[in-house]
PDB file of C-alpha atoms in Angstrom:
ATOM      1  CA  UNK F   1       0.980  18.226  -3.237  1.00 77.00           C
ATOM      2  CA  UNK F   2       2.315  15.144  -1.806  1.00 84.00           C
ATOM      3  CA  UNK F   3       4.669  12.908  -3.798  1.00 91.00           C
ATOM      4  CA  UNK F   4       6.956  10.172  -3.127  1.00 95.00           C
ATOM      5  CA  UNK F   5       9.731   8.491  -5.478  1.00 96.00           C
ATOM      6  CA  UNK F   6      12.247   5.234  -5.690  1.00 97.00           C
ATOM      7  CA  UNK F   7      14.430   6.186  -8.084  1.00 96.00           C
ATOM      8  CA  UNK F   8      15.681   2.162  -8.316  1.00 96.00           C
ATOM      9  CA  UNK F   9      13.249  -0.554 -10.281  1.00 95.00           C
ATOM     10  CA  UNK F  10      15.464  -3.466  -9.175  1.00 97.00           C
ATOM     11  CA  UNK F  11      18.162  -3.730  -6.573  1.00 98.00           C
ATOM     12  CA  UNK F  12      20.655  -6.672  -6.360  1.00 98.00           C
ATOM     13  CA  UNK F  13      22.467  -7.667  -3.394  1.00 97.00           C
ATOM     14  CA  UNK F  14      24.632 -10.553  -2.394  1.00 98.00           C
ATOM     15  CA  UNK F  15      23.646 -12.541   0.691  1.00 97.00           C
ATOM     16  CA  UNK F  16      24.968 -10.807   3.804  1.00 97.00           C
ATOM     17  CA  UNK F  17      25.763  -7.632   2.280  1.00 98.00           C
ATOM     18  CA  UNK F  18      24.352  -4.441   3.310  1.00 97.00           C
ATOM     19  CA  UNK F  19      21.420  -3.441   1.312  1.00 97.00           C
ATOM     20  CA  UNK F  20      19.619   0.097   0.838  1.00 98.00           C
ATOM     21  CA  UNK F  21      16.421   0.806  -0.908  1.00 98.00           C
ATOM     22  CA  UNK F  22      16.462   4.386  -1.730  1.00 98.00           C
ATOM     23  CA  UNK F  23      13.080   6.609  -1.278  1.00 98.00           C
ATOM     24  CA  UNK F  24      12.396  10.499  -1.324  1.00 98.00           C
ATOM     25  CA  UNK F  25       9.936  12.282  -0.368  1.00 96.00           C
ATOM     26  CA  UNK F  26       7.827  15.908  -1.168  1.00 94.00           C
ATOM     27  CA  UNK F  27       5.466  17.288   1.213  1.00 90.00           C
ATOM     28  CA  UNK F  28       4.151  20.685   2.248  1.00 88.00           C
ATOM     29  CA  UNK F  29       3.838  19.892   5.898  1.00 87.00           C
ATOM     30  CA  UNK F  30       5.553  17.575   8.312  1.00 87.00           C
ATOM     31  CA  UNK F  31       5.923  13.901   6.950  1.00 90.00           C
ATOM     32  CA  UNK F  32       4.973  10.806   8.024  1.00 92.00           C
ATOM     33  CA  UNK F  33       7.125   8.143   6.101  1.00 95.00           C
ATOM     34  CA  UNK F  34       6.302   3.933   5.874  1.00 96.00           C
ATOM     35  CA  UNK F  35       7.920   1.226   4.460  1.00 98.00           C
ATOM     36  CA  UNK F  36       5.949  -2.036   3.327  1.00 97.00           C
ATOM     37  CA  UNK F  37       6.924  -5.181   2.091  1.00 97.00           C
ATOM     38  CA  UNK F  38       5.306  -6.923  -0.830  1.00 96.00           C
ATOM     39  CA  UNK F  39       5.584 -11.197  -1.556  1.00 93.00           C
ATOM     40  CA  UNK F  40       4.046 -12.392  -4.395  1.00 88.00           C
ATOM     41  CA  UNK F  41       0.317 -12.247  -5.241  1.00 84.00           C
ATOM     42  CA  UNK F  42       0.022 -11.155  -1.346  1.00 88.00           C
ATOM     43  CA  UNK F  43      -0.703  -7.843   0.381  1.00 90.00           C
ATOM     44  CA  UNK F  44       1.395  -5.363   1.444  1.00 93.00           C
ATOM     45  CA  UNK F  45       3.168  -5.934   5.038  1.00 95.00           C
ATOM     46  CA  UNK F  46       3.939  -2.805   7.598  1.00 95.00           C
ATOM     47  CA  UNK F  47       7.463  -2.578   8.314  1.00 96.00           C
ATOM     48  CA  UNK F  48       8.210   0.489   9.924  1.00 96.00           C
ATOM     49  CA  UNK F  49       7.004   4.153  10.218  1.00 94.00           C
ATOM     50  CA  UNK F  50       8.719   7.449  11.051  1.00 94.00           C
ATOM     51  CA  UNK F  51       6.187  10.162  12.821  1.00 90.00           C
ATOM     52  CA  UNK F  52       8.094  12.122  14.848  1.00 87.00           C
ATOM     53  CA  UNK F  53      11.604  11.708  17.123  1.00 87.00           C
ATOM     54  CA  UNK F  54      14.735   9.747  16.505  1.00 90.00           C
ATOM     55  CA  UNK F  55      15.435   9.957  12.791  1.00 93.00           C
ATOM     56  CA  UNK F  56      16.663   6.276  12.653  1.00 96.00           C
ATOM     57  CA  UNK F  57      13.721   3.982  13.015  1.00 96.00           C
ATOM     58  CA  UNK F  58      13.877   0.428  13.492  1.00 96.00           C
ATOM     59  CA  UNK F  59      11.278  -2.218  12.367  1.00 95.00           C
ATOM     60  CA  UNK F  60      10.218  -5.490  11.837  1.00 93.00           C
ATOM     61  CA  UNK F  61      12.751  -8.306  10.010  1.00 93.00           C
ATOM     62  CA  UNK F  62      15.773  -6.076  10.353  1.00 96.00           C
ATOM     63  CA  UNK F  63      14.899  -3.602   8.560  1.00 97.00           C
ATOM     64  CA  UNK F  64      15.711  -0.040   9.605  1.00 97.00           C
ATOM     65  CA  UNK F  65      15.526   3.794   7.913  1.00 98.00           C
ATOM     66  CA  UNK F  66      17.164   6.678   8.826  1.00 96.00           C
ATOM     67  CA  UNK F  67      14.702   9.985   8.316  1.00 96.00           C
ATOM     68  CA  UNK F  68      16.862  12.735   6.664  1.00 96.00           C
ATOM     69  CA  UNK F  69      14.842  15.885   6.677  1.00 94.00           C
ATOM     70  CA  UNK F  70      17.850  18.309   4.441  1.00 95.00           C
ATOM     71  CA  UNK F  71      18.077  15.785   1.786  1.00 96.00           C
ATOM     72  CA  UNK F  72      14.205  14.736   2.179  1.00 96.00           C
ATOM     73  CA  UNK F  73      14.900  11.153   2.354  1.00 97.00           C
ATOM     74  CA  UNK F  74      13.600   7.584   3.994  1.00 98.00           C
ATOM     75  CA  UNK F  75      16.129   5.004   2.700  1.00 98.00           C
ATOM     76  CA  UNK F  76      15.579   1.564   3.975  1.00 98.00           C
ATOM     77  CA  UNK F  77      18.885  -0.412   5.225  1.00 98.00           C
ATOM     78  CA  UNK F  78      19.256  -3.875   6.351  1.00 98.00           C
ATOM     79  CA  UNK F  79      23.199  -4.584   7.349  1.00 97.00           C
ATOM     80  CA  UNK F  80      23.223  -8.166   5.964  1.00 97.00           C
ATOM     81  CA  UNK F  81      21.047  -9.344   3.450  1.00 97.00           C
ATOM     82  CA  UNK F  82      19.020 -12.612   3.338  1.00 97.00           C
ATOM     83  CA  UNK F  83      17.550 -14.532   0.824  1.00 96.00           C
ATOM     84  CA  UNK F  84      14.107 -14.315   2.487  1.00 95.00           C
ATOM     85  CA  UNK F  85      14.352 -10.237   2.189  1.00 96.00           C
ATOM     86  CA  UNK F  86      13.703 -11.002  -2.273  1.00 97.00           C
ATOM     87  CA  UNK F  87      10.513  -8.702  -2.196  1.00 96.00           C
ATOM     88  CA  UNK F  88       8.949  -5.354  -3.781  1.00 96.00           C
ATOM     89  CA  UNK F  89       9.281  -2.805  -1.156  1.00 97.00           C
ATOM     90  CA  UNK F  90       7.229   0.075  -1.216  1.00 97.00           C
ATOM     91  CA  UNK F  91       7.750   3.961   0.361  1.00 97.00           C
ATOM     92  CA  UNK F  92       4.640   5.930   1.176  1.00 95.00           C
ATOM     93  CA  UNK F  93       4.397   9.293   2.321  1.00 94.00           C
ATOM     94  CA  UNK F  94       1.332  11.399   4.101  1.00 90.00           C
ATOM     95  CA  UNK F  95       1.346  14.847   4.959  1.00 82.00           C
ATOM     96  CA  UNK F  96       0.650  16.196   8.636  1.00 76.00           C
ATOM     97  CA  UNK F  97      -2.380  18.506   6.815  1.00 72.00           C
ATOM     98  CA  UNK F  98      -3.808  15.440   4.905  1.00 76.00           C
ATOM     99  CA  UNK F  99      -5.570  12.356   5.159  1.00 77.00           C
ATOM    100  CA  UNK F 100      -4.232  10.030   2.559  1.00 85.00           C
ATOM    101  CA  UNK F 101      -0.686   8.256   1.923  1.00 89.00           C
ATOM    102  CA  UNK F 102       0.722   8.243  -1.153  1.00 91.00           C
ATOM    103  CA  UNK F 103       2.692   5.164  -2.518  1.00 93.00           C
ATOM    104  CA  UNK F 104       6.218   4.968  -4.474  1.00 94.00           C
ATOM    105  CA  UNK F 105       5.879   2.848  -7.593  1.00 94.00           C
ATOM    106  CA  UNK F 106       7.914   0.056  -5.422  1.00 95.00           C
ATOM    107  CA  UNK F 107      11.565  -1.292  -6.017  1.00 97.00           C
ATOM    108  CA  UNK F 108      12.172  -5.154  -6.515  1.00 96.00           C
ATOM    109  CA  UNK F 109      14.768  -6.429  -4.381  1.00 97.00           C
ATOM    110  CA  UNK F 110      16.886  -9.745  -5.511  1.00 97.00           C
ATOM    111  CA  UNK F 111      19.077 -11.292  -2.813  1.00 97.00           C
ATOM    112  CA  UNK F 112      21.452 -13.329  -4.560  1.00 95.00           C
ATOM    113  CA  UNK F 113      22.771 -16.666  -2.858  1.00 93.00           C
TER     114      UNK F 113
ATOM    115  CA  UNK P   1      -2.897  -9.908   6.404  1.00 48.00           C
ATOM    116  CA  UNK P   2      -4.094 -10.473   9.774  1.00 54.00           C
ATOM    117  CA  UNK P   3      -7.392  -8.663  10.669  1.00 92.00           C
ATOM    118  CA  UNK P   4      -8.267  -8.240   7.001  1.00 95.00           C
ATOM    119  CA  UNK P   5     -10.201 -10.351   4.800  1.00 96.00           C
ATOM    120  CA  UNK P   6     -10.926 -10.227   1.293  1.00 96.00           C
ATOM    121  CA  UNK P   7     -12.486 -12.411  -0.937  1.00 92.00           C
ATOM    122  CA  UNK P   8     -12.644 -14.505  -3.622  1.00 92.00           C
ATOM    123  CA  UNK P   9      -8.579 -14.520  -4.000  1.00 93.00           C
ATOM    124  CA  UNK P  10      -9.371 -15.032  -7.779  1.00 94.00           C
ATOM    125  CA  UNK P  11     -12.273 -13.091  -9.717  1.00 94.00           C
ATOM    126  CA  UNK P  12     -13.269 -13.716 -13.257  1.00 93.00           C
ATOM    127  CA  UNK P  13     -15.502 -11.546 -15.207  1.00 90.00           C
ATOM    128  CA  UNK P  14     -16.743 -10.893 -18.629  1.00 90.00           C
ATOM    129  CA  UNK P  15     -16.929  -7.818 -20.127  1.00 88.00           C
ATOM    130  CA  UNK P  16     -20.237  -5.585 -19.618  1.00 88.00           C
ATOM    131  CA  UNK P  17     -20.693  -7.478 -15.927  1.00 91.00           C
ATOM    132  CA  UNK P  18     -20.433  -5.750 -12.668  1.00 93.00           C
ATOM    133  CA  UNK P  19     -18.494  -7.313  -9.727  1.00 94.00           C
ATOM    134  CA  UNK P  20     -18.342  -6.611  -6.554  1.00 96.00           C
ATOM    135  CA  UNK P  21     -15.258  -7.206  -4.110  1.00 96.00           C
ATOM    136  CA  UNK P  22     -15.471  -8.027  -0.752  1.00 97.00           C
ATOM    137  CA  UNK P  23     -13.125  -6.574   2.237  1.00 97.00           C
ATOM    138  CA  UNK P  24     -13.856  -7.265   6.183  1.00 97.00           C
ATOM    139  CA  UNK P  25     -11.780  -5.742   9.150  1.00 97.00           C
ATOM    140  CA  UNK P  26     -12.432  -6.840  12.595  1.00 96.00           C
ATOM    141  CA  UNK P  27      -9.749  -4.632  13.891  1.00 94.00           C
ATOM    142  CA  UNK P  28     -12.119  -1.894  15.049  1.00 93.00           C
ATOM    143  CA  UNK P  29     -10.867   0.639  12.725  1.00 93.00           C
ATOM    144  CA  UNK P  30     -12.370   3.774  11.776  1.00 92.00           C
ATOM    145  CA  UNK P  31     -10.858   4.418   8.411  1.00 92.00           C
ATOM    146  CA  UNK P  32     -10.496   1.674   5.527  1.00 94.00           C
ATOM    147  CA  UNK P  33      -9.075   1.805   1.793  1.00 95.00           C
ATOM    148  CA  UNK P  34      -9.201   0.398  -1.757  1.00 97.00           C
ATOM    149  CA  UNK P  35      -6.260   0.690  -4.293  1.00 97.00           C
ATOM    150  CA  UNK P  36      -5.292  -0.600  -7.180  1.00 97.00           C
ATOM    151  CA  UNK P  37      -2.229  -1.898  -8.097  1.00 95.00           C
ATOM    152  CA  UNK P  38      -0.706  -2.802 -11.483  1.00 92.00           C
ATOM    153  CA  UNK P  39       2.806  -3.890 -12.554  1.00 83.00           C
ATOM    154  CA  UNK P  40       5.511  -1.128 -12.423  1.00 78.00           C
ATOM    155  CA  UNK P  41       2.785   1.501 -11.183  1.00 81.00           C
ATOM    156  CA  UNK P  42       2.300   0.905  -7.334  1.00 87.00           C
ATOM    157  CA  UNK P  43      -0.742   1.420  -5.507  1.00 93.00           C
ATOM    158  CA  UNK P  44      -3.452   3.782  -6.686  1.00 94.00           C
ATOM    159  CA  UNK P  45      -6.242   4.954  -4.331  1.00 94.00           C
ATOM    160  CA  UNK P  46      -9.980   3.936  -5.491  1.00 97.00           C
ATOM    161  CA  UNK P  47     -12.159   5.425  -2.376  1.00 96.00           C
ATOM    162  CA  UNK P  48     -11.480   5.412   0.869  1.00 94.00           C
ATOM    163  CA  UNK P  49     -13.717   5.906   4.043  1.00 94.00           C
ATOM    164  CA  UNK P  50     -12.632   7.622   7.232  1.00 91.00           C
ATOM    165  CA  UNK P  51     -16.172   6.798   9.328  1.00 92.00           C
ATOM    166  CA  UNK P  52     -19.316   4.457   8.608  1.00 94.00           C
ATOM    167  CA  UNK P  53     -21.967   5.698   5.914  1.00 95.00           C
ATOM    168  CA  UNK P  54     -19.000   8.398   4.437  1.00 94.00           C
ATOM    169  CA  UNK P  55     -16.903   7.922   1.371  1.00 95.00           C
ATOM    170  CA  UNK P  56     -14.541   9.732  -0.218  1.00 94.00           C
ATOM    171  CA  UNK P  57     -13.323   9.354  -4.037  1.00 95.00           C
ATOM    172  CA  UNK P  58      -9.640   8.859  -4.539  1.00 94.00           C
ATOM    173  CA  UNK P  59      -7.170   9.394  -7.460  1.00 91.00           C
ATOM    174  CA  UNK P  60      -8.717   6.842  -9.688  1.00 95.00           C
ATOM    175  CA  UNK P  61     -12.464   6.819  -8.726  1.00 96.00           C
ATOM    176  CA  UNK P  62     -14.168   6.920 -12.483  1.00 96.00           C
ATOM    177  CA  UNK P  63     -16.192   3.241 -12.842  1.00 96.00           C
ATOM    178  CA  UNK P  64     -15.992   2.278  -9.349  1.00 97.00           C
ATOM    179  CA  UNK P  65     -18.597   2.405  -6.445  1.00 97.00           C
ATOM    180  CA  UNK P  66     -18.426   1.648  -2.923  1.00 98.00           C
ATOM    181  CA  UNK P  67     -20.416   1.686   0.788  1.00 97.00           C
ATOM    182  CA  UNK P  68     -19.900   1.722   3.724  1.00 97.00           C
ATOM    183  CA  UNK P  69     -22.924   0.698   5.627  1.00 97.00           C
ATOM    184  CA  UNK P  70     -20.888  -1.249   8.493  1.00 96.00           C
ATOM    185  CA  UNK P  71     -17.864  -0.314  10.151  1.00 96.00           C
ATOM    186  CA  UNK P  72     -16.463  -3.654   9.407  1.00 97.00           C
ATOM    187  CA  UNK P  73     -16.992  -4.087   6.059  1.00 98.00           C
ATOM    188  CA  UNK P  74     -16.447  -1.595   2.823  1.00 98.00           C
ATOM    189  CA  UNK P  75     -17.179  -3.489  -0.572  1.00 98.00           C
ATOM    190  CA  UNK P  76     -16.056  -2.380  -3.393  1.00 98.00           C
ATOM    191  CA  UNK P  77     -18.134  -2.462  -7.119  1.00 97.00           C
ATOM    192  CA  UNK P  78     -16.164  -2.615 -10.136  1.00 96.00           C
ATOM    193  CA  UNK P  79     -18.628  -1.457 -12.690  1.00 93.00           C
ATOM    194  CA  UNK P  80     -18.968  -2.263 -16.286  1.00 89.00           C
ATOM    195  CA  UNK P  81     -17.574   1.518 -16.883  1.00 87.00           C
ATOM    196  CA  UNK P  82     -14.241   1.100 -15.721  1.00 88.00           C
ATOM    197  CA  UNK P  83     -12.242   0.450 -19.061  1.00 88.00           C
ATOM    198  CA  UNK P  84      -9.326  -1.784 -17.904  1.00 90.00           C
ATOM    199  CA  UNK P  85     -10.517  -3.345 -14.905  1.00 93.00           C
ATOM    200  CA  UNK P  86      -7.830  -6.471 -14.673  1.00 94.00           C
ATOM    201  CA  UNK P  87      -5.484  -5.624 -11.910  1.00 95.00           C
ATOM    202  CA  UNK P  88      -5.203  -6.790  -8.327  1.00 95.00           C
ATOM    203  CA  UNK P  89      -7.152  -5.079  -5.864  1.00 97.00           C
ATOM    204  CA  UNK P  90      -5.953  -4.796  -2.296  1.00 96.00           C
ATOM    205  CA  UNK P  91      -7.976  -3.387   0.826  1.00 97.00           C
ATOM    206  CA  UNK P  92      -6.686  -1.827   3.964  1.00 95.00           C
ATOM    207  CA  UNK P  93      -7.339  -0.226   6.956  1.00 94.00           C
ATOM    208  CA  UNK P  94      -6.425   2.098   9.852  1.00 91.00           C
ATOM    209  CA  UNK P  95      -6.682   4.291  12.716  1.00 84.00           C
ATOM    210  CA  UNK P  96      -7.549   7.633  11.833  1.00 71.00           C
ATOM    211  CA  UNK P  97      -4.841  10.532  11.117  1.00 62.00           C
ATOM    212  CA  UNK P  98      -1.081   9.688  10.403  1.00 57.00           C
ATOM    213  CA  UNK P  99      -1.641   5.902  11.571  1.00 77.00           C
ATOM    214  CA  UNK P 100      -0.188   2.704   9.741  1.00 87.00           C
ATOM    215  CA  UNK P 101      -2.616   1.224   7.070  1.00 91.00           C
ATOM    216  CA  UNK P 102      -3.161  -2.621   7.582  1.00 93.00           C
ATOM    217  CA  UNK P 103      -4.191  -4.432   3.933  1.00 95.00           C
ATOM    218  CA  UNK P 104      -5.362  -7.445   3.372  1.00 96.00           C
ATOM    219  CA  UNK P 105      -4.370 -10.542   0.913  1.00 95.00           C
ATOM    220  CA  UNK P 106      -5.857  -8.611  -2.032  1.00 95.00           C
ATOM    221  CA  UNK P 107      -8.453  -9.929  -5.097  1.00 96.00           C
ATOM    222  CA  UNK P 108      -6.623 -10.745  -8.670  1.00 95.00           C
ATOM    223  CA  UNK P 109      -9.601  -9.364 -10.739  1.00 95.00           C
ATOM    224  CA  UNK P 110      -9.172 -10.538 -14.159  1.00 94.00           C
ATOM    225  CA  UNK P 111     -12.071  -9.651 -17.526  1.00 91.00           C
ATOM    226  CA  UNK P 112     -12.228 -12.389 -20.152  1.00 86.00           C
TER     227      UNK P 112
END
């Protein structure tokens, strides 16, 4: 079975600091690896997506991942923080042989001024 | 959000009613979703629906129902047997296969 996992509730960064929101990942097949952004009381926003190819993906606001098959990771990176990127940030996960993604329990990020 | 409408932003019910949750896409997409999400648990899937007048349950089924007569639209009934039904309930939709899921601005459902 599928499974995905933040290991980090809450991250703090300083303004313009690198950040990293961590996510791993358990499939059975090939994976197919999102990242979504969360604002309060709104729906969840598509940032970027890792199917196939180049293991570093770039995506909307910044934001980047790097795909790291050995160590069956998706972290999200951003090399200088805003205070605009304060959000829940989600990781989701689908296998190649299946037809639903699965969805980390999020991690809060606080951008501190 | 764009693409995906859902509606009313606020729901109140009271206990023993059944509600029903609205969710629209005029994105022309096959497949379309309902999850739940409460604080510190992320999103749980409800039902989802890969193709009009076929449904499929998810992790968390028990006390909901859905259709989906319309490609465009895929309510969503909270029933009077679902045994904690405040949370806030967010739609989505997408391509089918490994495609990005699109969601819309969600529904606080709250029981009084």
């Amino acid at each position: 079975a599928q499974s995905v996992a933040q290991p980090e509730d809450q991250v703090n960064v300083a303004e313009g600091n690198p950040l990293t929101v961590k996510c791993t990942y358990s499939v059975s097949g090939n994976p197919y690896l999102f990242w979504y952004v969360q604002y309060p009381n709104r729906g969840l926003q598509f940032l970027l997506k890792y199917i196939t190819g180049d293991n570093l993906v770039k995506g909307s606001y910044g934001f980047e991942a790097e795909f790291n098959k050995s160590q069956t990771s998706f972290h999200l990176k951003k090399p200088s923080a805003l205070v605009s990127d304060s959000a829940l940030y989600f990781c989701a996960v689908r296998d190649s042989g299946d037809d639903k993604i699965i969805f980390g329990k999020g991690t809060r990020l606080h951008i501190l001024p | 959000d764009g693409g995906i409408t859902q509606s009313p932003k606020y729901l109140f019910r009271k206990e023993g009613q059944n509600v029903t949750l609205s969710c629209e896409q005029n994105l022309n997409h096959d497949a379309m979703y309902w999850y739940r999400q409460d604080p510190g648990q992320g999103l749980r899937l409800i039902y989802y629906s890969q193709i009009v007048n076929d449904f499929q349950k998810g992790d968390i089924a028990e006390g909901y129902s859905v259709s989906r007569e319309k490609k465009e639209s895929f309510p969503l009934t909270v029933t009077s047997a679902q045994k904690n039904p405040t949370a806030f309930y967010l739609c989505a939709s997408g391509t089918s296969g490994a495609d990005t899921q699109y969601f819309g601005p969600g529904t606080r459902l709250t029981v009084l």
